[in-house]
PDB file of C-alpha atoms in Angstrom:
ATOM      1  CA  UNK A   1     -90.185 173.204 -41.604  1.00  0.00           C
ATOM      2  CA  UNK A   2     -91.007 175.138 -44.791  1.00  0.00           C
ATOM      3  CA  UNK A   3     -91.869 178.238 -42.794  1.00  0.00           C
ATOM      4  CA  UNK A   4     -88.559 177.965 -40.966  1.00  0.00           C
ATOM      5  CA  UNK A   5     -86.739 177.586 -44.280  1.00  0.00           C
ATOM      6  CA  UNK A   6     -88.540 180.629 -45.613  1.00  0.00           C
ATOM      7  CA  UNK A   7     -87.132 182.693 -42.754  1.00  0.00           C
ATOM      8  CA  UNK A   8     -83.666 181.295 -43.463  1.00  0.00           C
ATOM      9  CA  UNK A   9     -84.107 181.849 -47.209  1.00  0.00           C
ATOM     10  CA  UNK A  10     -84.895 185.524 -46.704  1.00  0.00           C
ATOM     11  CA  UNK A  11     -82.425 186.333 -43.963  1.00  0.00           C
ATOM     12  CA  UNK A  12     -79.329 184.285 -44.815  1.00  0.00           C
ATOM     13  CA  UNK A  13     -78.461 185.724 -48.265  1.00  0.00           C
ATOM     14  CA  UNK A  14     -78.835 189.259 -46.936  1.00  0.00           C
ATOM     15  CA  UNK A  15     -76.670 188.495 -43.901  1.00  0.00           C
ATOM     16  CA  UNK A  16     -73.906 186.981 -46.045  1.00  0.00           C
ATOM     17  CA  UNK A  17     -74.057 189.989 -48.374  1.00  0.00           C
ATOM     18  CA  UNK A  18     -73.934 192.387 -45.440  1.00  0.00           C
ATOM     19  CA  UNK A  19     -70.832 190.633 -44.076  1.00  0.00           C
ATOM     20  CA  UNK A  20     -69.050 191.982 -47.164  1.00  0.00           C
ATOM     21  CA  UNK A  21     -70.352 195.446 -46.311  1.00  0.00           C
ATOM     22  CA  UNK A  22     -69.012 195.119 -42.778  1.00  0.00           C
ATOM     23  CA  UNK A  23     -65.610 194.084 -44.118  1.00  0.00           C
ATOM     24  CA  UNK A  24     -65.701 197.224 -46.270  1.00  0.00           C
ATOM     25  CA  UNK A  25     -66.428 199.335 -43.180  1.00  0.00           C
ATOM     26  CA  UNK A  26     -63.522 197.584 -41.476  1.00  0.00           C
ATOM     27  CA  UNK A  27     -61.186 198.424 -44.342  1.00  0.00           C
ATOM     28  CA  UNK A  28     -62.042 202.126 -44.055  1.00  0.00           C
ATOM     29  CA  UNK A  29     -61.501 201.901 -40.331  1.00  0.00           C
ATOM     30  CA  UNK A  30     -58.118 200.350 -41.007  1.00  0.00           C
ATOM     31  CA  UNK A  31     -57.071 203.482 -42.879  1.00  0.00           C
ATOM     32  CA  UNK A  32     -57.776 205.723 -39.919  1.00  0.00           C
ATOM     33  CA  UNK A  33     -54.783 204.615 -37.907  1.00  0.00           C
ATOM     34  CA  UNK A  34     -52.989 207.963 -37.885  1.00  0.00           C
ATOM     35  CA  UNK A  35     -56.137 209.857 -36.980  1.00  0.00           C
ATOM     36  CA  UNK A  36     -56.958 207.367 -34.205  1.00  0.00           C
ATOM     37  CA  UNK A  37     -53.436 207.546 -32.811  1.00  0.00           C
ATOM     38  CA  UNK A  38     -53.488 211.335 -32.837  1.00  0.00           C
ATOM     39  CA  UNK A  39     -56.819 211.486 -31.027  1.00  0.00           C
ATOM     40  CA  UNK A  40     -56.560 209.501 -27.782  1.00  0.00           C
ATOM     41  CA  UNK A  41     -59.899 208.215 -26.593  1.00  0.00           C
ATOM     42  CA  UNK A  42     -61.387 208.261 -30.088  1.00  0.00           C
ATOM     43  CA  UNK A  43     -61.003 204.546 -30.595  1.00  0.00           C
ATOM     44  CA  UNK A  44     -62.916 203.971 -27.347  1.00  0.00           C
ATOM     45  CA  UNK A  45     -65.782 205.911 -28.885  1.00  0.00           C
ATOM     46  CA  UNK A  46     -66.017 203.797 -32.036  1.00  0.00           C
ATOM     47  CA  UNK A  47     -67.901 200.676 -30.854  1.00  0.00           C
ATOM     48  CA  UNK A  48     -70.283 202.883 -28.883  1.00  0.00           C
ATOM     49  CA  UNK A  49     -71.135 205.033 -31.913  1.00  0.00           C
ATOM     50  CA  UNK A  50     -71.564 201.957 -34.119  1.00  0.00           C
ATOM     51  CA  UNK A  51     -73.810 200.278 -31.559  1.00  0.00           C
ATOM     52  CA  UNK A  52     -75.747 203.517 -31.024  1.00  0.00           C
ATOM     53  CA  UNK A  53     -76.530 203.984 -34.704  1.00  0.00           C
ATOM     54  CA  UNK A  54     -77.475 200.319 -35.026  1.00  0.00           C
ATOM     55  CA  UNK A  55     -79.699 200.335 -31.952  1.00  0.00           C
ATOM     56  CA  UNK A  56     -81.602 203.500 -32.828  1.00  0.00           C
ATOM     57  CA  UNK A  57     -82.342 202.476 -36.375  1.00  0.00           C
ATOM     58  CA  UNK A  58     -83.172 198.829 -35.774  1.00  0.00           C
ATOM     59  CA  UNK A  59     -85.490 199.820 -32.922  1.00  0.00           C
ATOM     60  CA  UNK A  60     -87.163 202.326 -35.263  1.00  0.00           C
ATOM     61  CA  UNK A  61     -87.430 199.715 -38.017  1.00  0.00           C
ATOM     62  CA  UNK A  62     -88.777 197.181 -35.538  1.00  0.00           C
ATOM     63  CA  UNK A  63     -91.483 199.662 -34.450  1.00  0.00           C
ATOM     64  CA  UNK A  64     -92.359 200.502 -38.054  1.00  0.00           C
ATOM     65  CA  UNK A  65     -92.469 196.842 -39.007  1.00  0.00           C
ATOM     66  CA  UNK A  66     -94.780 196.004 -36.108  1.00  0.00           C
ATOM     67  CA  UNK A  67     -97.001 198.971 -36.989  1.00  0.00           C
ATOM     68  CA  UNK A  68     -97.343 197.853 -40.607  1.00  0.00           C
ATOM     69  CA  UNK A  69     -97.901 194.218 -39.555  1.00  0.00           C
ATOM     70  CA  UNK A  70    -100.725 195.391 -37.310  1.00  0.00           C
ATOM     71  CA  UNK A  71    -102.233 197.601 -39.995  1.00  0.00           C
ATOM     72  CA  UNK A  72    -101.543 200.859 -38.156  1.00  0.00           C
ATOM     73  CA  UNK A  73     -99.239 202.212 -40.846  1.00  0.00           C
ATOM     74  CA  UNK A  74     -99.569 201.654 -44.612  1.00  0.00           C
ATOM     75  CA  UNK A  75     -96.823 199.510 -46.226  1.00  0.00           C
ATOM     76  CA  UNK A  76     -95.339 202.425 -48.120  1.00  0.00           C
ATOM     77  CA  UNK A  77     -94.615 204.126 -44.760  1.00  0.00           C
ATOM     78  CA  UNK A  78     -95.494 207.689 -45.767  1.00  0.00           C
ATOM     79  CA  UNK A  79     -93.924 210.483 -43.754  1.00  0.00           C
ATOM     80  CA  UNK A  80     -97.059 211.617 -41.978  1.00  0.00           C
ATOM     81  CA  UNK A  81     -97.034 213.549 -38.691  1.00  0.00           C
ATOM     82  CA  UNK A  82     -96.627 210.436 -36.529  1.00  0.00           C
ATOM     83  CA  UNK A  83     -93.770 209.018 -38.566  1.00  0.00           C
ATOM     84  CA  UNK A  84     -92.030 212.384 -38.732  1.00  0.00           C
ATOM     85  CA  UNK A  85     -92.265 212.706 -34.949  1.00  0.00           C
ATOM     86  CA  UNK A  86     -90.743 209.253 -34.605  1.00  0.00           C
ATOM     87  CA  UNK A  87     -87.913 210.154 -36.995  1.00  0.00           C
ATOM     88  CA  UNK A  88     -87.213 213.468 -35.305  1.00  0.00           C
ATOM     89  CA  UNK A  89     -86.982 211.850 -31.879  1.00  0.00           C
ATOM     90  CA  UNK A  90     -84.602 209.231 -33.283  1.00  0.00           C
ATOM     91  CA  UNK A  91     -82.385 211.972 -34.725  1.00  0.00           C
ATOM     92  CA  UNK A  92     -82.371 213.938 -31.462  1.00  0.00           C
ATOM     93  CA  UNK A  93     -81.627 210.733 -29.569  1.00  0.00           C
ATOM     94  CA  UNK A  94     -78.626 210.175 -31.841  1.00  0.00           C
ATOM     95  CA  UNK A  95     -77.332 213.690 -31.184  1.00  0.00           C
ATOM     96  CA  UNK A  96     -77.813 213.426 -27.430  1.00  0.00           C
ATOM     97  CA  UNK A  97     -76.470 209.912 -26.925  1.00  0.00           C
ATOM     98  CA  UNK A  98     -73.596 210.501 -29.350  1.00  0.00           C
ATOM     99  CA  UNK A  99     -72.484 213.456 -27.243  1.00  0.00           C
ATOM    100  CA  UNK A 100     -72.916 211.430 -24.052  1.00  0.00           C
ATOM    101  CA  UNK A 101     -70.870 208.610 -25.587  1.00  0.00           C
ATOM    102  CA  UNK A 102     -68.074 211.088 -26.347  1.00  0.00           C
ATOM    103  CA  UNK A 103     -68.129 212.364 -22.778  1.00  0.00           C
ATOM    104  CA  UNK A 104     -68.126 208.787 -21.443  1.00  0.00           C
ATOM    105  CA  UNK A 105     -65.182 207.902 -23.689  1.00  0.00           C
ATOM    106  CA  UNK A 106     -63.289 210.842 -22.200  1.00  0.00           C
ATOM    107  CA  UNK A 107     -64.252 209.944 -18.616  1.00  0.00           C
ATOM    108  CA  UNK A 108     -63.381 206.279 -19.120  1.00  0.00           C
ATOM    109  CA  UNK A 109     -59.984 207.106 -20.605  1.00  0.00           C
ATOM    110  CA  UNK A 110     -59.167 209.451 -17.751  1.00  0.00           C
ATOM    111  CA  UNK A 111     -60.363 206.933 -15.156  1.00  0.00           C
ATOM    112  CA  UNK A 112     -58.063 204.178 -16.374  1.00  0.00           C
ATOM    113  CA  UNK A 113     -55.211 206.614 -16.580  1.00  0.00           C
ATOM    114  CA  UNK A 114     -55.005 206.757 -20.349  1.00  0.00           C
ATOM    115  CA  UNK A 115     -54.677 209.909 -22.408  1.00  0.00           C
ATOM    116  CA  UNK A 116     -57.768 211.668 -23.675  1.00  0.00           C
ATOM    117  CA  UNK A 117     -58.217 214.172 -26.449  1.00  0.00           C
ATOM    118  CA  UNK A 118     -60.566 216.029 -24.149  1.00  0.00           C
ATOM    119  CA  UNK A 119     -64.243 216.294 -23.242  1.00  0.00           C
ATOM    120  CA  UNK A 120     -65.004 218.988 -25.788  1.00  0.00           C
ATOM    121  CA  UNK A 121     -63.417 217.258 -28.746  1.00  0.00           C
ATOM    122  CA  UNK A 122     -64.724 213.764 -28.029  1.00  0.00           C
ATOM    123  CA  UNK A 123     -68.169 215.077 -27.120  1.00  0.00           C
ATOM    124  CA  UNK A 124     -68.335 217.101 -30.328  1.00  0.00           C
ATOM    125  CA  UNK A 125     -67.187 214.211 -32.488  1.00  0.00           C
ATOM    126  CA  UNK A 126     -69.708 211.907 -30.840  1.00  0.00           C
ATOM    127  CA  UNK A 127     -72.544 214.405 -31.130  1.00  0.00           C
ATOM    128  CA  UNK A 128     -71.660 215.357 -34.707  1.00  0.00           C
ATOM    129  CA  UNK A 129     -71.487 211.761 -35.906  1.00  0.00           C
ATOM    130  CA  UNK A 130     -74.653 210.857 -33.968  1.00  0.00           C
ATOM    131  CA  UNK A 131     -76.597 213.737 -35.489  1.00  0.00           C
ATOM    132  CA  UNK A 132     -75.413 213.420 -39.096  1.00  0.00           C
ATOM    133  CA  UNK A 133     -75.738 209.632 -39.232  1.00  0.00           C
ATOM    134  CA  UNK A 134     -79.246 209.973 -37.814  1.00  0.00           C
ATOM    135  CA  UNK A 135     -80.315 212.440 -40.479  1.00  0.00           C
ATOM    136  CA  UNK A 136     -78.883 210.294 -43.261  1.00  0.00           C
ATOM    137  CA  UNK A 137     -80.309 207.020 -41.951  1.00  0.00           C
ATOM    138  CA  UNK A 138     -83.868 208.273 -41.360  1.00  0.00           C
ATOM    139  CA  UNK A 139     -85.055 207.976 -44.983  1.00  0.00           C
ATOM    140  CA  UNK A 140     -82.993 204.782 -45.429  1.00  0.00           C
ATOM    141  CA  UNK A 141     -84.819 203.201 -42.500  1.00  0.00           C
ATOM    142  CA  UNK A 142     -88.353 203.961 -43.682  1.00  0.00           C
ATOM    143  CA  UNK A 143     -87.474 203.095 -47.285  1.00  0.00           C
ATOM    144  CA  UNK A 144     -85.942 199.735 -46.361  1.00  0.00           C
ATOM    145  CA  UNK A 145     -89.011 198.736 -44.348  1.00  0.00           C
ATOM    146  CA  UNK A 146     -91.431 199.734 -47.108  1.00  0.00           C
ATOM    147  CA  UNK A 147     -89.414 198.061 -49.892  1.00  0.00           C
ATOM    148  CA  UNK A 148     -89.323 194.820 -47.884  1.00  0.00           C
ATOM    149  CA  UNK A 149     -93.096 194.868 -47.424  1.00  0.00           C
ATOM    150  CA  UNK A 150     -93.695 195.694 -51.094  1.00  0.00           C
ATOM    151  CA  UNK A 151     -91.569 192.719 -52.187  1.00  0.00           C
ATOM    152  CA  UNK A 152     -93.479 190.411 -49.881  1.00  0.00           C
ATOM    153  CA  UNK A 153     -90.455 189.894 -47.637  1.00  0.00           C
ATOM    154  CA  UNK A 154     -90.947 189.932 -43.877  1.00  0.00           C
ATOM    155  CA  UNK A 155     -89.000 193.041 -42.808  1.00  0.00           C
ATOM    156  CA  UNK A 156     -88.033 191.352 -39.540  1.00  0.00           C
ATOM    157  CA  UNK A 157     -85.852 188.976 -41.562  1.00  0.00           C
ATOM    158  CA  UNK A 158     -83.866 191.488 -43.596  1.00  0.00           C
ATOM    159  CA  UNK A 159     -84.163 195.056 -42.328  1.00  0.00           C
ATOM    160  CA  UNK A 160     -81.990 194.555 -39.225  1.00  0.00           C
ATOM    161  CA  UNK A 161     -78.859 193.341 -41.033  1.00  0.00           C
ATOM    162  CA  UNK A 162     -79.244 195.932 -43.812  1.00  0.00           C
ATOM    163  CA  UNK A 163     -79.619 198.878 -41.441  1.00  0.00           C
ATOM    164  CA  UNK A 164     -76.845 197.642 -39.156  1.00  0.00           C
ATOM    165  CA  UNK A 165     -74.387 197.337 -42.036  1.00  0.00           C
ATOM    166  CA  UNK A 166     -75.323 200.589 -43.818  1.00  0.00           C
ATOM    167  CA  UNK A 167     -75.265 202.333 -40.438  1.00  0.00           C
ATOM    168  CA  UNK A 168     -71.805 200.941 -39.670  1.00  0.00           C
ATOM    169  CA  UNK A 169     -70.382 202.022 -43.030  1.00  0.00           C
ATOM    170  CA  UNK A 170     -71.955 205.471 -42.694  1.00  0.00           C
ATOM    171  CA  UNK A 171     -70.810 205.897 -39.089  1.00  0.00           C
ATOM    172  CA  UNK A 172     -67.206 204.960 -39.899  1.00  0.00           C
ATOM    173  CA  UNK A 173     -67.109 207.345 -42.875  1.00  0.00           C
ATOM    174  CA  UNK A 174     -68.682 210.185 -40.870  1.00  0.00           C
ATOM    175  CA  UNK A 175     -66.338 209.484 -37.976  1.00  0.00           C
ATOM    176  CA  UNK A 176     -63.420 209.840 -40.354  1.00  0.00           C
ATOM    177  CA  UNK A 177     -64.747 213.108 -41.796  1.00  0.00           C
ATOM    178  CA  UNK A 178     -65.933 214.717 -38.544  1.00  0.00           C
ATOM    179  CA  UNK A 179     -62.851 213.724 -36.554  1.00  0.00           C
ATOM    180  CA  UNK A 180     -60.510 214.868 -39.340  1.00  0.00           C
ATOM    181  CA  UNK A 181     -62.325 218.199 -39.598  1.00  0.00           C
ATOM    182  CA  UNK A 182     -62.379 218.842 -35.856  1.00  0.00           C
ATOM    183  CA  UNK A 183     -58.813 217.756 -35.164  1.00  0.00           C
ATOM    184  CA  UNK A 184     -57.197 218.924 -38.373  1.00  0.00           C
ATOM    185  CA  UNK A 185     -55.471 215.546 -38.600  1.00  0.00           C
ATOM    186  CA  UNK A 186     -55.508 213.532 -41.804  1.00  0.00           C
ATOM    187  CA  UNK A 187     -55.679 209.731 -42.196  1.00  0.00           C
TER     188      UNK A 187
ATOM    189  CA  UNK B   1     -77.056 190.568 -37.382  1.00  0.00           C
ATOM    190  CA  UNK B   2     -78.504 187.179 -36.504  1.00  0.00           C
ATOM    191  CA  UNK B   3     -79.539 188.685 -33.195  1.00  0.00           C
ATOM    192  CA  UNK B   4     -81.275 191.521 -35.032  1.00  0.00           C
ATOM    193  CA  UNK B   5     -83.355 189.059 -37.047  1.00  0.00           C
ATOM    194  CA  UNK B   6     -84.285 186.965 -34.007  1.00  0.00           C
ATOM    195  CA  UNK B   7     -84.951 189.990 -31.819  1.00  0.00           C
ATOM    196  CA  UNK B   8     -87.062 191.710 -34.449  1.00  0.00           C
ATOM    197  CA  UNK B   9     -89.154 188.591 -35.064  1.00  0.00           C
ATOM    198  CA  UNK B  10     -89.666 187.988 -31.343  1.00  0.00           C
ATOM    199  CA  UNK B  11     -90.678 191.621 -30.763  1.00  0.00           C
ATOM    200  CA  UNK B  12     -93.251 191.438 -33.559  1.00  0.00           C
ATOM    201  CA  UNK B  13     -94.442 188.079 -32.252  1.00  0.00           C
ATOM    202  CA  UNK B  14     -94.943 189.482 -28.756  1.00  0.00           C
ATOM    203  CA  UNK B  15     -96.985 192.366 -30.181  1.00  0.00           C
ATOM    204  CA  UNK B  16     -99.221 190.223 -32.368  1.00  0.00           C
ATOM    205  CA  UNK B  17     -99.609 187.628 -29.640  1.00  0.00           C
ATOM    206  CA  UNK B  18     -98.579 184.868 -32.059  1.00  0.00           C
ATOM    207  CA  UNK B  19     -95.234 184.076 -30.518  1.00  0.00           C
ATOM    208  CA  UNK B  20     -96.290 181.732 -27.746  1.00  0.00           C
ATOM    209  CA  UNK B  21     -99.566 180.378 -29.089  1.00  0.00           C
ATOM    210  CA  UNK B  22     -99.828 176.760 -30.186  1.00  0.00           C
ATOM    211  CA  UNK B  23     -97.082 175.496 -27.827  1.00  0.00           C
ATOM    212  CA  UNK B  24     -94.884 178.443 -28.840  1.00  0.00           C
ATOM    213  CA  UNK B  25     -94.812 177.258 -32.458  1.00  0.00           C
ATOM    214  CA  UNK B  26     -93.696 180.593 -33.880  1.00  0.00           C
ATOM    215  CA  UNK B  27     -90.987 180.961 -31.255  1.00  0.00           C
ATOM    216  CA  UNK B  28     -89.666 177.475 -31.936  1.00  0.00           C
ATOM    217  CA  UNK B  29     -89.586 178.326 -35.646  1.00  0.00           C
ATOM    218  CA  UNK B  30     -87.646 181.502 -34.917  1.00  0.00           C
ATOM    219  CA  UNK B  31     -85.118 179.583 -32.803  1.00  0.00           C
ATOM    220  CA  UNK B  32     -84.718 176.885 -35.459  1.00  0.00           C
ATOM    221  CA  UNK B  33     -84.177 179.558 -38.115  1.00  0.00           C
ATOM    222  CA  UNK B  34     -81.639 181.317 -35.865  1.00  0.00           C
ATOM    223  CA  UNK B  35     -79.665 178.115 -35.383  1.00  0.00           C
ATOM    224  CA  UNK B  36     -79.668 177.369 -39.133  1.00  0.00           C
ATOM    225  CA  UNK B  37     -78.683 180.927 -40.071  1.00  0.00           C
ATOM    226  CA  UNK B  38     -76.011 180.991 -37.359  1.00  0.00           C
ATOM    227  CA  UNK B  39     -74.563 177.668 -38.494  1.00  0.00           C
ATOM    228  CA  UNK B  40     -74.489 178.763 -42.139  1.00  0.00           C
ATOM    229  CA  UNK B  41     -72.946 182.141 -41.303  1.00  0.00           C
ATOM    230  CA  UNK B  42     -70.192 180.666 -39.165  1.00  0.00           C
ATOM    231  CA  UNK B  43     -69.531 177.949 -41.727  1.00  0.00           C
ATOM    232  CA  UNK B  44     -69.033 180.716 -44.298  1.00  0.00           C
ATOM    233  CA  UNK B  45     -66.731 182.588 -41.918  1.00  0.00           C
ATOM    234  CA  UNK B  46     -64.759 179.381 -41.395  1.00  0.00           C
ATOM    235  CA  UNK B  47     -64.319 178.920 -45.156  1.00  0.00           C
ATOM    236  CA  UNK B  48     -63.240 182.552 -45.580  1.00  0.00           C
ATOM    237  CA  UNK B  49     -60.839 182.273 -42.635  1.00  0.00           C
ATOM    238  CA  UNK B  50     -59.220 179.078 -43.929  1.00  0.00           C
ATOM    239  CA  UNK B  51     -58.975 180.530 -47.449  1.00  0.00           C
ATOM    240  CA  UNK B  52     -57.422 183.658 -46.001  1.00  0.00           C
ATOM    241  CA  UNK B  53     -54.971 181.610 -43.969  1.00  0.00           C
ATOM    242  CA  UNK B  54     -53.933 179.693 -47.095  1.00  0.00           C
ATOM    243  CA  UNK B  55     -53.457 182.944 -48.990  1.00  0.00           C
ATOM    244  CA  UNK B  56     -51.193 184.195 -46.240  1.00  0.00           C
ATOM    245  CA  UNK B  57     -49.194 180.995 -46.280  1.00  0.00           C
ATOM    246  CA  UNK B  58     -50.399 179.623 -42.959  1.00  0.00           C
ATOM    247  CA  UNK B  59     -51.210 176.020 -43.714  1.00  0.00           C
ATOM    248  CA  UNK B  60     -50.192 173.979 -40.695  1.00  0.00           C
ATOM    249  CA  UNK B  61     -52.884 171.377 -39.972  1.00  0.00           C
ATOM    250  CA  UNK B  62     -52.946 172.050 -36.238  1.00  0.00           C
ATOM    251  CA  UNK B  63     -53.212 175.782 -36.839  1.00  0.00           C
ATOM    252  CA  UNK B  64     -56.096 175.394 -39.289  1.00  0.00           C
ATOM    253  CA  UNK B  65     -57.801 172.904 -36.999  1.00  0.00           C
ATOM    254  CA  UNK B  66     -57.425 175.303 -34.126  1.00  0.00           C
ATOM    255  CA  UNK B  67     -58.857 178.129 -36.232  1.00  0.00           C
ATOM    256  CA  UNK B  68     -61.904 176.048 -37.154  1.00  0.00           C
ATOM    257  CA  UNK B  69     -62.381 175.035 -33.534  1.00  0.00           C
ATOM    258  CA  UNK B  70     -62.255 178.662 -32.414  1.00  0.00           C
ATOM    259  CA  UNK B  71     -64.816 179.712 -35.026  1.00  0.00           C
ATOM    260  CA  UNK B  72     -67.127 176.777 -34.286  1.00  0.00           C
ATOM    261  CA  UNK B  73     -66.880 177.283 -30.536  1.00  0.00           C
ATOM    262  CA  UNK B  74     -67.451 181.040 -30.778  1.00  0.00           C
ATOM    263  CA  UNK B  75     -70.450 180.470 -33.024  1.00  0.00           C
ATOM    264  CA  UNK B  76     -71.956 177.948 -30.647  1.00  0.00           C
ATOM    265  CA  UNK B  77     -71.482 180.095 -27.545  1.00  0.00           C
ATOM    266  CA  UNK B  78     -72.777 183.156 -29.359  1.00  0.00           C
ATOM    267  CA  UNK B  79     -75.948 181.556 -30.760  1.00  0.00           C
ATOM    268  CA  UNK B  80     -76.834 179.889 -27.456  1.00  0.00           C
ATOM    269  CA  UNK B  81     -76.085 183.105 -25.559  1.00  0.00           C
ATOM    270  CA  UNK B  82     -78.201 185.257 -27.849  1.00  0.00           C
ATOM    271  CA  UNK B  83     -81.173 182.903 -27.670  1.00  0.00           C
ATOM    272  CA  UNK B  84     -80.921 183.044 -23.876  1.00  0.00           C
ATOM    273  CA  UNK B  85     -80.773 186.863 -23.944  1.00  0.00           C
ATOM    274  CA  UNK B  86     -83.815 187.068 -26.245  1.00  0.00           C
ATOM    275  CA  UNK B  87     -85.847 184.846 -23.941  1.00  0.00           C
ATOM    276  CA  UNK B  88     -84.865 186.819 -20.844  1.00  0.00           C
ATOM    277  CA  UNK B  89     -85.229 190.309 -22.292  1.00  0.00           C
ATOM    278  CA  UNK B  90     -88.428 189.422 -24.158  1.00  0.00           C
ATOM    279  CA  UNK B  91     -90.038 188.147 -20.969  1.00  0.00           C
ATOM    280  CA  UNK B  92     -88.833 191.087 -18.854  1.00  0.00           C
ATOM    281  CA  UNK B  93     -89.891 193.810 -21.259  1.00  0.00           C
ATOM    282  CA  UNK B  94     -93.303 192.234 -21.717  1.00  0.00           C
ATOM    283  CA  UNK B  95     -93.853 191.956 -17.956  1.00  0.00           C
ATOM    284  CA  UNK B  96     -92.690 195.493 -17.225  1.00  0.00           C
ATOM    285  CA  UNK B  97     -94.798 196.855 -20.062  1.00  0.00           C
ATOM    286  CA  UNK B  98     -92.003 198.235 -22.239  1.00  0.00           C
ATOM    287  CA  UNK B  99     -92.396 198.086 -25.992  1.00  0.00           C
ATOM    288  CA  UNK B 100     -90.324 195.040 -27.017  1.00  0.00           C
ATOM    289  CA  UNK B 101     -89.514 196.773 -30.339  1.00  0.00           C
ATOM    290  CA  UNK B 102     -87.484 199.367 -28.484  1.00  0.00           C
ATOM    291  CA  UNK B 103     -85.755 197.011 -26.103  1.00  0.00           C
ATOM    292  CA  UNK B 104     -85.215 193.546 -27.538  1.00  0.00           C
ATOM    293  CA  UNK B 105     -83.185 194.274 -30.685  1.00  0.00           C
ATOM    294  CA  UNK B 106     -80.750 196.792 -29.094  1.00  0.00           C
ATOM    295  CA  UNK B 107     -80.139 194.586 -26.041  1.00  0.00           C
ATOM    296  CA  UNK B 108     -79.697 191.431 -28.127  1.00  0.00           C
ATOM    297  CA  UNK B 109     -77.354 193.012 -30.691  1.00  0.00           C
ATOM    298  CA  UNK B 110     -75.194 194.756 -28.089  1.00  0.00           C
ATOM    299  CA  UNK B 111     -75.076 191.618 -25.908  1.00  0.00           C
ATOM    300  CA  UNK B 112     -74.167 189.759 -29.072  1.00  0.00           C
ATOM    301  CA  UNK B 113     -71.213 192.096 -29.614  1.00  0.00           C
ATOM    302  CA  UNK B 114     -69.994 191.564 -26.044  1.00  0.00           C
ATOM    303  CA  UNK B 115     -70.676 187.823 -26.091  1.00  0.00           C
ATOM    304  CA  UNK B 116     -68.963 187.490 -29.455  1.00  0.00           C
ATOM    305  CA  UNK B 117     -65.738 189.154 -28.387  1.00  0.00           C
ATOM    306  CA  UNK B 118     -65.702 187.333 -25.035  1.00  0.00           C
ATOM    307  CA  UNK B 119     -66.442 183.936 -26.592  1.00  0.00           C
ATOM    308  CA  UNK B 120     -63.755 184.514 -29.187  1.00  0.00           C
ATOM    309  CA  UNK B 121     -61.136 185.351 -26.566  1.00  0.00           C
ATOM    310  CA  UNK B 122     -62.197 182.388 -24.395  1.00  0.00           C
ATOM    311  CA  UNK B 123     -62.055 179.989 -27.351  1.00  0.00           C
ATOM    312  CA  UNK B 124     -58.657 181.259 -28.472  1.00  0.00           C
ATOM    313  CA  UNK B 125     -57.263 180.741 -24.976  1.00  0.00           C
ATOM    314  CA  UNK B 126     -58.927 177.358 -24.559  1.00  0.00           C
ATOM    315  CA  UNK B 127     -57.719 176.109 -27.942  1.00  0.00           C
ATOM    316  CA  UNK B 128     -54.308 177.543 -27.220  1.00  0.00           C
ATOM    317  CA  UNK B 129     -53.750 179.520 -30.406  1.00  0.00           C
TER     318      UNK B 129
END
């Protein structure tokens, strides 16, 4: 029972704190109404980009955490060749899948007969947000894992929620910036 | 988020081989922790929702009761659903030979998103809000 409570004691406070972060991301999203209305198909892209950023970084953190647990990587997660390769592939994955998500959002909109801002625009927004959020989140991911280990916290309990929330906030902000820049439309 | 914690722990457990040893002690701990965290999180959401409703002037007893029922029901469906997904995806990825780290957390969190929205809509319709 104590071990179970330890898991709860580490994870629960972070999760409750991160809920506030998610509400913050939601409030930014709420201010994008004009931009979203002016860019048909963009809103379809949003959950996909959020999920994409979350998936890539939590998978990376999960791999790093397992590697440190098994003694393959030191707890301070230095950016050696192997780690850098991992990070680079995550960033490229974000660029590629972000673009694909944009293209899918366009195709889906067209298929159901809704308007679409176009393959080029949606693909570029998706790819741009995927790439930039990946670059920004790479050091955050490794740092979060190493800080957790250094404080004696099991990263599995806290890193997921932290990366998901920071990734969501970052993705929404970047979406705002990239979409506004590429469409010329303000909030 | 709860799915991320459970998925991450299960993936690590599968790698270290500790998950299912000792009558799956570690796994049972993870599930117990997930249920506790889920209950606490949804209880918090319920408090915030009721407080928010009061602030907006919505204080009818049936409405608040319905709101609590929706939140409780969504939480229950979601937690049970996610545990089921973790078991299924953990077993599949291990059998096929995929690294659980790459598969479990993304599948669980995305399924959680879908399950969450679906459960919410189902509960709202069932409760009749």
